[in-house]
Amino acid sequence: MVTNDAYAFDLRMRLFFIFDGVKFGVFWWESICHILADKKTIR
């Protein structure tokens, strides 16, 4: 029972970190795209 709870907690934390990382990655990807688009328009 204890091992199952610890495993479920570990899985939830892992999913949370993955979800957070994906959101962070999308945020950075959009920022980079906007910066590149701005540089192209300036030229």
PDB file of C-alpha atoms in Angstrom:
ATOM      1  CA  MET A   1       0.000   0.000   0.000  1.00  0.00           C
ATOM      2  CA  VAL A   2       2.788   2.409   0.920  1.00  0.00           C
ATOM      3  CA  THR A   3       4.714   1.629  -2.270  1.00  0.00           C
ATOM      4  CA  ASN A   4       1.578   2.193  -4.369  1.00  0.00           C
ATOM      5  CA  ASP A   5       0.975   5.614  -2.791  1.00  0.00           C
ATOM      6  CA  ALA A   6       4.601   6.606  -3.311  1.00  0.00           C
ATOM      7  CA  TYR A   7       4.444   5.411  -6.928  1.00  0.00           C
ATOM      8  CA  ALA A   8       1.227   7.350  -7.607  1.00  0.00           C
ATOM      9  CA  PHE A   9       2.730  10.469  -6.021  1.00  0.00           C
ATOM     10  CA  ASP A  10       5.921  10.080  -8.100  1.00  0.00           C
ATOM     11  CA  LEU A  11       3.851   9.624 -11.267  1.00  0.00           C
ATOM     12  CA  ARG A  12       1.764  12.722 -10.507  1.00  0.00           C
ATOM     13  CA  MET A  13       4.884  14.804  -9.854  1.00  0.00           C
ATOM     14  CA  ARG A  14       6.445  13.537 -13.080  1.00  0.00           C
ATOM     15  CA  LEU A  15       3.319  14.400 -15.109  1.00  0.00           C
ATOM     16  CA  PHE A  16       3.200  17.823 -13.448  1.00  0.00           C
ATOM     17  CA  PHE A  17       6.847  18.515 -14.344  1.00  0.00           C
ATOM     18  CA  ILE A  18       6.331  17.306 -17.921  1.00  0.00           C
ATOM     19  CA  PHE A  19       3.230  19.507 -18.315  1.00  0.00           C
ATOM     20  CA  ASP A  20       5.064  22.484 -16.800  1.00  0.00           C
ATOM     21  CA  GLY A  21       8.038  21.869 -19.080  1.00  0.00           C
ATOM     22  CA  VAL A  22       5.809  21.719 -22.161  1.00  0.00           C
ATOM     23  CA  LYS A  23       4.123  25.014 -21.232  1.00  0.00           C
ATOM     24  CA  PHE A  24       7.550  26.594 -20.648  1.00  0.00           C
ATOM     25  CA  GLY A  25       8.840  25.241 -23.977  1.00  0.00           C
ATOM     26  CA  VAL A  26       5.828  26.539 -25.904  1.00  0.00           C
ATOM     27  CA  PHE A  27       6.254  29.957 -24.251  1.00  0.00           C
ATOM     28  CA  TRP A  28       9.920  30.106 -25.306  1.00  0.00           C
ATOM     29  CA  TRP A  29       9.139  28.807 -28.817  1.00  0.00           C
ATOM     30  CA  GLU A  30       6.516  31.555 -29.338  1.00  0.00           C
ATOM     31  CA  SER A  31       8.923  34.181 -28.006  1.00  0.00           C
ATOM     32  CA  ILE A  32      11.674  33.044 -30.406  1.00  0.00           C
ATOM     33  CA  CYS A  33       9.234  33.033 -33.343  1.00  0.00           C
ATOM     34  CA  HIS A  34       8.103  36.578 -32.516  1.00  0.00           C
ATOM     35  CA  ILE A  35      11.715  37.779 -32.273  1.00  0.00           C
ATOM     36  CA  LEU A  36      12.576  36.174 -35.650  1.00  0.00           C
ATOM     37  CA  ALA A  37       9.438  37.647 -37.231  1.00  0.00           C
ATOM     38  CA  ASP A  38      10.361  41.097 -35.901  1.00  0.00           C
ATOM     39  CA  LYS A  39      13.883  40.813 -37.329  1.00  0.00           C
ATOM     40  CA  LYS A  40      12.475  39.819 -40.731  1.00  0.00           C
ATOM     41  CA  THR A  41      10.051  42.764 -40.793  1.00  0.00           C
ATOM     42  CA  ILE A  42      12.839  45.199 -39.823  1.00  0.00           C
ATOM     43  CA  ARG A  43      14.854  44.015 -42.811  1.00  0.00           C
TER      44      ARG A  43
END
